[in-house]
Short mmCIF file of C-alpha atoms in Angstrom, two decimals:
data_model
loop_
_atom_site.label_atom_id
_atom_site.label_comp_id
_atom_site.label_asym_id
_atom_site.label_seq_id
_atom_site.Cartn_x
_atom_site.Cartn_y
_atom_site.Cartn_z
CA MET A 1 38.42 -73.10 -8.09
CA THR A 2 34.96 -73.80 -9.35
CA GLU A 3 35.38 -77.71 -9.11
CA GLU A 4 33.89 -77.74 -5.66
CA LEU A 5 30.78 -75.88 -6.88
CA VAL A 6 29.64 -78.86 -8.72
CA PHE A 7 28.26 -81.93 -6.95
CA ASP A 8 29.29 -85.05 -8.67
CA LEU A 9 25.91 -86.90 -8.53
CA GLN A 10 27.14 -89.70 -10.86
CA LYS A 11 30.02 -90.62 -8.53
CA TYR A 12 27.81 -90.25 -5.43
CA ARG A 13 25.32 -92.68 -6.83
CA GLY A 14 28.17 -95.16 -7.61
CA LEU A 15 29.37 -95.30 -4.09
CA ALA A 16 28.46 -98.11 -1.56
CA ALA A 17 25.95 -96.84 1.14
CA ALA A 18 28.78 -97.08 3.67
CA ASP A 19 30.76 -94.59 1.68
CA ARG A 20 28.29 -92.01 1.03
CA GLU A 21 28.38 -90.14 4.39
CA VAL A 22 32.13 -89.67 4.07
CA PHE A 23 31.79 -88.48 0.45
CA LEU A 24 29.14 -85.97 1.46
CA PHE A 25 30.92 -84.63 4.47
CA SER A 26 34.23 -84.29 2.47
CA TRP A 27 32.57 -82.41 -0.34
CA LEU A 28 30.81 -80.09 2.19
CA SER A 29 34.02 -79.32 3.95
CA ARG A 30 35.78 -78.39 0.77
CA LEU A 31 32.75 -76.32 -0.38
CA LYS A 32 32.74 -74.49 2.92
CA ALA A 33 36.31 -73.79 2.96
CA LEU A 34 36.18 -72.35 -0.72
CA LEU A 35 33.11 -70.21 0.01
CA SER A 36 34.82 -68.86 3.32
CA THR A 37 37.72 -67.40 1.41
CA GLY A 38 35.48 -64.72 -0.04
CA GLN A 39 37.05 -65.20 -3.45
CA VAL A 40 34.05 -66.79 -5.00
CA THR A 41 32.22 -64.07 -7.01
CA GLN A 42 28.47 -63.84 -8.04
CA ASP A 43 29.66 -64.63 -11.56
CA ALA A 44 31.30 -67.79 -10.52
CA LEU A 45 28.10 -68.83 -8.63
CA LYS A 46 25.70 -67.85 -11.48
CA GLY A 47 24.06 -70.80 -12.98
CA ARG A 48 25.32 -72.98 -10.20
CA GLN A 49 23.69 -71.51 -6.86
CA GLU A 50 20.31 -73.07 -7.42
CA GLN A 51 21.56 -76.42 -7.77
CA LEU A 52 23.92 -76.21 -4.96
CA GLU A 53 20.93 -74.97 -2.70
CA GLN A 54 18.91 -78.07 -3.95
CA VAL A 55 21.73 -80.50 -3.21
CA LEU A 56 22.35 -78.99 0.19
CA LEU A 57 18.54 -79.42 1.05
CA GLU A 58 18.67 -82.77 0.07
CA ILE A 59 21.65 -83.63 2.22
CA ALA A 60 19.90 -82.11 5.14
CA THR A 61 17.00 -84.34 4.38
CA ILE A 62 14.33 -81.53 3.84
CA PRO A 63 11.28 -83.64 2.78
CA SER A 64 10.67 -83.99 -0.95
CA SER A 65 7.17 -82.70 -0.60
CA THR A 66 8.30 -79.63 0.80
CA GLN A 67 10.89 -79.00 -1.90
CA ALA A 68 8.29 -79.98 -4.54
CA ARG A 69 6.17 -77.15 -3.30
CA THR A 70 9.11 -74.75 -3.89
CA HIS A 71 9.59 -76.10 -7.27
CA LYS A 72 13.10 -77.34 -6.37
CA ARG A 73 15.09 -80.36 -7.72
CA THR A 74 13.71 -80.07 -11.22
CA TRP A 75 17.45 -80.22 -12.34
CA LEU A 76 17.58 -83.86 -11.26
CA ARG A 77 15.08 -84.79 -14.02
CA THR A 78 16.55 -86.72 -17.04
CA ALA A 79 15.26 -88.03 -20.20
CA ASN A 80 14.95 -91.42 -18.59
CA THR A 81 12.95 -90.54 -15.57
CA ASP A 82 10.56 -87.94 -14.07
CA THR A 83 11.55 -88.49 -10.61
CA VAL A 84 13.10 -85.82 -8.56
CA ALA A 85 13.70 -87.74 -5.37
CA GLU A 86 16.51 -90.15 -6.29
CA LEU A 87 19.18 -88.33 -4.22
CA LEU A 88 17.15 -87.53 -1.13
CA GLY A 89 15.98 -91.30 -0.91
CA SER A 90 19.77 -92.40 -0.69
CA VAL A 91 21.12 -89.77 1.74
CA PRO A 92 22.27 -91.02 5.12
CA LYS A 93 20.81 -89.36 8.14
CA PRO A 94 22.78 -86.18 8.70
CA SER A 95 25.04 -85.85 11.71
CA ARG A 96 25.20 -82.51 13.73
CA ALA A 97 28.45 -81.64 11.98
CA THR A 98 26.89 -82.16 8.62
CA ARG A 99 23.91 -80.07 9.49
CA ASP A 100 26.05 -77.22 10.55
CA HIS A 101 28.10 -77.56 7.37
CA VAL A 102 24.80 -77.34 5.24
CA ALA A 103 23.56 -74.37 7.18
CA SER A 104 26.81 -72.43 7.01
CA ILE A 105 27.13 -73.12 3.23
CA LEU A 106 23.65 -71.91 2.59
CA ALA A 107 24.37 -68.73 4.51
CA LEU A 108 27.70 -68.19 2.50
CA LEU A 109 25.90 -68.81 -0.85
CA TYR A 110 23.51 -65.88 -0.05
CA GLU A 111 26.23 -63.79 1.25
CA HIS A 112 28.48 -64.19 -1.84
CA GLY A 113 25.78 -65.02 -4.40
CA GLN A 114 22.08 -63.99 -5.03
CA MET A 115 20.33 -63.43 -1.69
CA HIS A 116 17.02 -62.87 -3.40
CA GLN A 117 16.93 -66.65 -3.94
CA MET A 118 16.70 -67.29 -0.33
CA GLY A 119 12.88 -67.13 -0.17
CA ASP A 120 12.33 -70.65 -1.59
CA THR A 121 14.83 -72.03 0.88
CA LEU A 122 13.19 -70.20 3.90
CA TYR A 123 9.76 -71.59 2.68
CA ALA A 124 11.07 -75.09 2.52
CA VAL A 125 12.86 -74.79 5.92
CA GLN A 126 9.76 -73.19 7.58
CA ALA A 127 7.41 -75.96 6.26
CA SER A 128 9.69 -78.84 7.31
CA MET A 129 9.94 -77.44 10.78
CA GLN A 130 6.12 -78.39 11.20
CA GLY A 131 7.06 -82.09 10.95
CA ARG A 132 9.31 -84.33 13.01
CA GLY A 133 11.47 -85.97 10.06
CA SER A 134 13.69 -83.15 9.37
CA ARG A 135 12.84 -80.62 12.06
CA VAL A 136 16.31 -80.68 13.46
CA SER A 137 17.99 -79.95 10.10
CA SER A 138 15.42 -77.04 9.61
CA MET A 139 16.12 -75.39 13.00
CA THR A 140 19.82 -75.69 12.32
CA CYS A 141 19.39 -73.85 8.88
CA ALA A 142 17.17 -71.30 10.27
CA GLY A 143 19.28 -70.45 13.17
CA VAL A 144 22.46 -70.11 11.15
CA LEU A 145 20.74 -68.12 8.36
CA PHE A 146 19.45 -65.66 11.11
CA GLU A 147 22.90 -65.62 12.80
CA ARG A 148 24.79 -64.74 9.75
CA LEU A 149 22.40 -62.68 7.63
CA GLY A 150 19.78 -61.40 10.00
CA GLN A 151 21.24 -57.76 10.13
CA ARG A 152 21.42 -57.39 6.31
CA ALA A 153 19.08 -59.86 4.72
CA GLY A 154 15.87 -57.53 5.15
CA PHE A 155 12.17 -58.35 5.05
CA ARG A 156 12.49 -61.89 3.31
CA LEU A 157 14.24 -63.14 6.34
CA LEU A 158 12.97 -61.14 9.33
CA SER A 159 9.41 -61.89 8.27
CA CYS A 160 10.08 -65.42 9.48
CA PHE A 161 11.27 -64.40 12.77
CA ASN A 162 8.08 -64.77 14.68
CA ASP A 163 7.31 -68.19 13.23
CA PHE A 164 10.67 -69.50 13.94
CA VAL A 165 10.41 -68.14 17.60
CA VAL A 166 7.01 -69.83 18.20
CA ILE A 167 8.24 -73.26 16.89
CA GLY A 168 11.55 -72.89 18.82
CA VAL A 169 9.84 -72.11 22.18
CA ARG A 170 7.33 -74.99 21.59
CA VAL A 171 10.02 -77.57 20.85
CA ALA A 172 12.41 -76.24 23.50
CA THR A 173 9.64 -76.99 26.18
CA GLY A 174 8.86 -80.38 24.57
CA ASN A 175 10.15 -83.90 25.60
CA VAL A 176 12.41 -84.83 22.63
CA GLU A 177 15.95 -84.14 23.95
CA GLY A 178 17.63 -84.05 20.46
CA GLU A 179 14.92 -81.53 19.18
CA LYS A 180 15.04 -79.47 22.45
CA MET A 181 18.78 -78.86 22.31
CA GLU A 182 18.57 -77.87 18.65
CA ALA A 183 15.66 -75.54 19.30
CA LEU A 184 17.63 -73.78 22.09
CA ARG A 185 20.57 -73.35 19.75
CA MET A 186 18.23 -71.92 17.07
CA LEU A 187 16.64 -69.45 19.73
CA LYS A 188 20.09 -68.23 20.73
CA ARG A 189 20.98 -67.63 17.02
CA LEU A 190 17.71 -65.94 16.38
CA ILE A 191 18.36 -63.54 19.24
CA GLY A 192 21.88 -62.70 17.78
CA GLY A 193 20.51 -62.02 14.21
CA GLY A 194 17.16 -60.78 14.85
CA SER A 195 17.42 -58.62 17.93
CA LYS A 196 16.26 -55.52 16.15
CA VAL A 197 12.77 -57.26 15.63
CA LEU A 198 12.70 -59.19 19.06
CA GLY A 199 9.66 -57.95 20.90
CA GLU A 200 9.33 -57.77 24.58
CA GLN A 201 6.75 -60.66 24.76
CA GLN A 202 8.90 -62.80 22.56
CA ALA A 203 11.97 -62.25 24.73
CA ARG A 204 9.78 -63.23 27.87
CA GLU A 205 8.57 -66.40 26.17
CA ILE A 206 12.26 -67.35 25.11
CA MET A 207 13.47 -66.70 28.44
CA ARG A 208 10.84 -69.02 30.15
CA ALA A 209 11.72 -71.82 27.59
CA ALA A 210 15.39 -71.39 28.42
CA ARG A 211 14.90 -71.19 32.22
CA ALA A 212 12.81 -74.52 32.01
CA ASN A 213 15.80 -76.28 30.79
CA LEU A 214 18.55 -75.02 33.17
CA ALA A 215 17.88 -78.02 35.39
CA HIS A 216 17.60 -80.54 32.62
CA ARG A 217 19.27 -83.92 33.14
CA SER A 218 21.39 -83.43 30.00
CA PRO A 219 24.42 -81.19 30.45
CA LEU A 220 24.33 -80.33 26.56
CA VAL A 221 20.67 -79.02 27.08
CA VAL A 222 21.66 -77.02 30.10
CA VAL A 223 24.56 -75.50 28.25
CA ALA A 224 22.30 -74.62 25.20
CA ALA A 225 19.73 -73.02 27.59
CA GLY A 226 22.44 -70.97 29.45
CA ALA A 227 23.66 -69.51 26.06
CA VAL A 228 20.04 -68.36 25.29
CA VAL A 229 19.80 -66.64 28.64
CA GLN A 230 23.26 -65.03 28.10
CA ALA A 231 22.27 -63.95 24.49
CA LEU A 232 19.06 -62.15 25.88
CA ALA A 233 21.09 -60.40 28.56
CA HIS A 234 22.97 -58.61 25.82
CA VAL A 235 20.03 -57.39 23.83
CA PRO A 236 19.32 -53.80 24.86
CA GLY A 237 15.85 -53.33 26.28
CA ARG A 238 15.29 -56.85 26.65
CA CYS A 239 17.47 -57.59 29.61
CA ASP A 240 14.29 -57.39 31.91
CA ALA A 241 13.06 -60.57 30.29
CA ALA A 242 15.32 -62.40 33.04
CA ASP A 243 12.74 -61.07 35.53
CA ALA A 244 9.90 -62.80 33.76
#
C-alpha cells in the first residue's frame, strides 16, 4: 500500500521527455486514489510527507527560488551534487488535470498526515502567486486547500485568506484569460472554505470581479464567474453583495 507514497525519481529521470507527463499523471492518479481511501495513517506518512510535498510542488512548477526560501527540496541533494533543481528543470508544464490532482493530494496529505507542516507550502504558494510563471498552479492549490480544509485548519490557513482574495480579485479583472478563469475558480473555493472569515467588503469586491466576467467572450470564464456569484449567494449575511 505504501508503494505509491514514494516517487521513483531514478525511473523518472531515465524516461524520455515525451513519456514524463504520462508517468507523472499516472503516479498522481494512483497516489490520489490511495489517499482518498482514508486507509493511509499518520504512521504510514511519517517520514514520507515532506518528500511528497516537495515532489508535488515540483510537479506544479512552483519556482525553485520560492521553495529554497522555505528550505524545501534538500532531500534531492546527493554526494555528487549540491543542486536541488534537477526535478523542477525537467517537469513538463502541468495541465489543468495535473494541477487539480496536485492540489487535491496536498489537501489529502494534510487531512490524513501532519497538518502543521502546511505552513511552508502555504508560504511557497503565496509567494509564487506574485509572479506569472506558476501563478495558475498556485491559485489552484490555494483554492483547493481552502475548499477542503478551510473549516478545520485554523489560523495557519485562514491568515492567508485576505491575501488570496486580493490576488484573486486582481487577476480575475486582468486580461490573461487562463489566469482569469483560475482566479475565479479560486475565489469560489475561498468562499466555500473561508466563509466564516469573509468580510462584507471582501464579498463586494469578489462580486464585482465576478460580475465583470459574466459577459466575457469565453464560456468557461462566464461559467466560473457564475459559480462565484452562486457561492456568494449561499453565504449567510453576505447575500447583499449582489447589490454592490
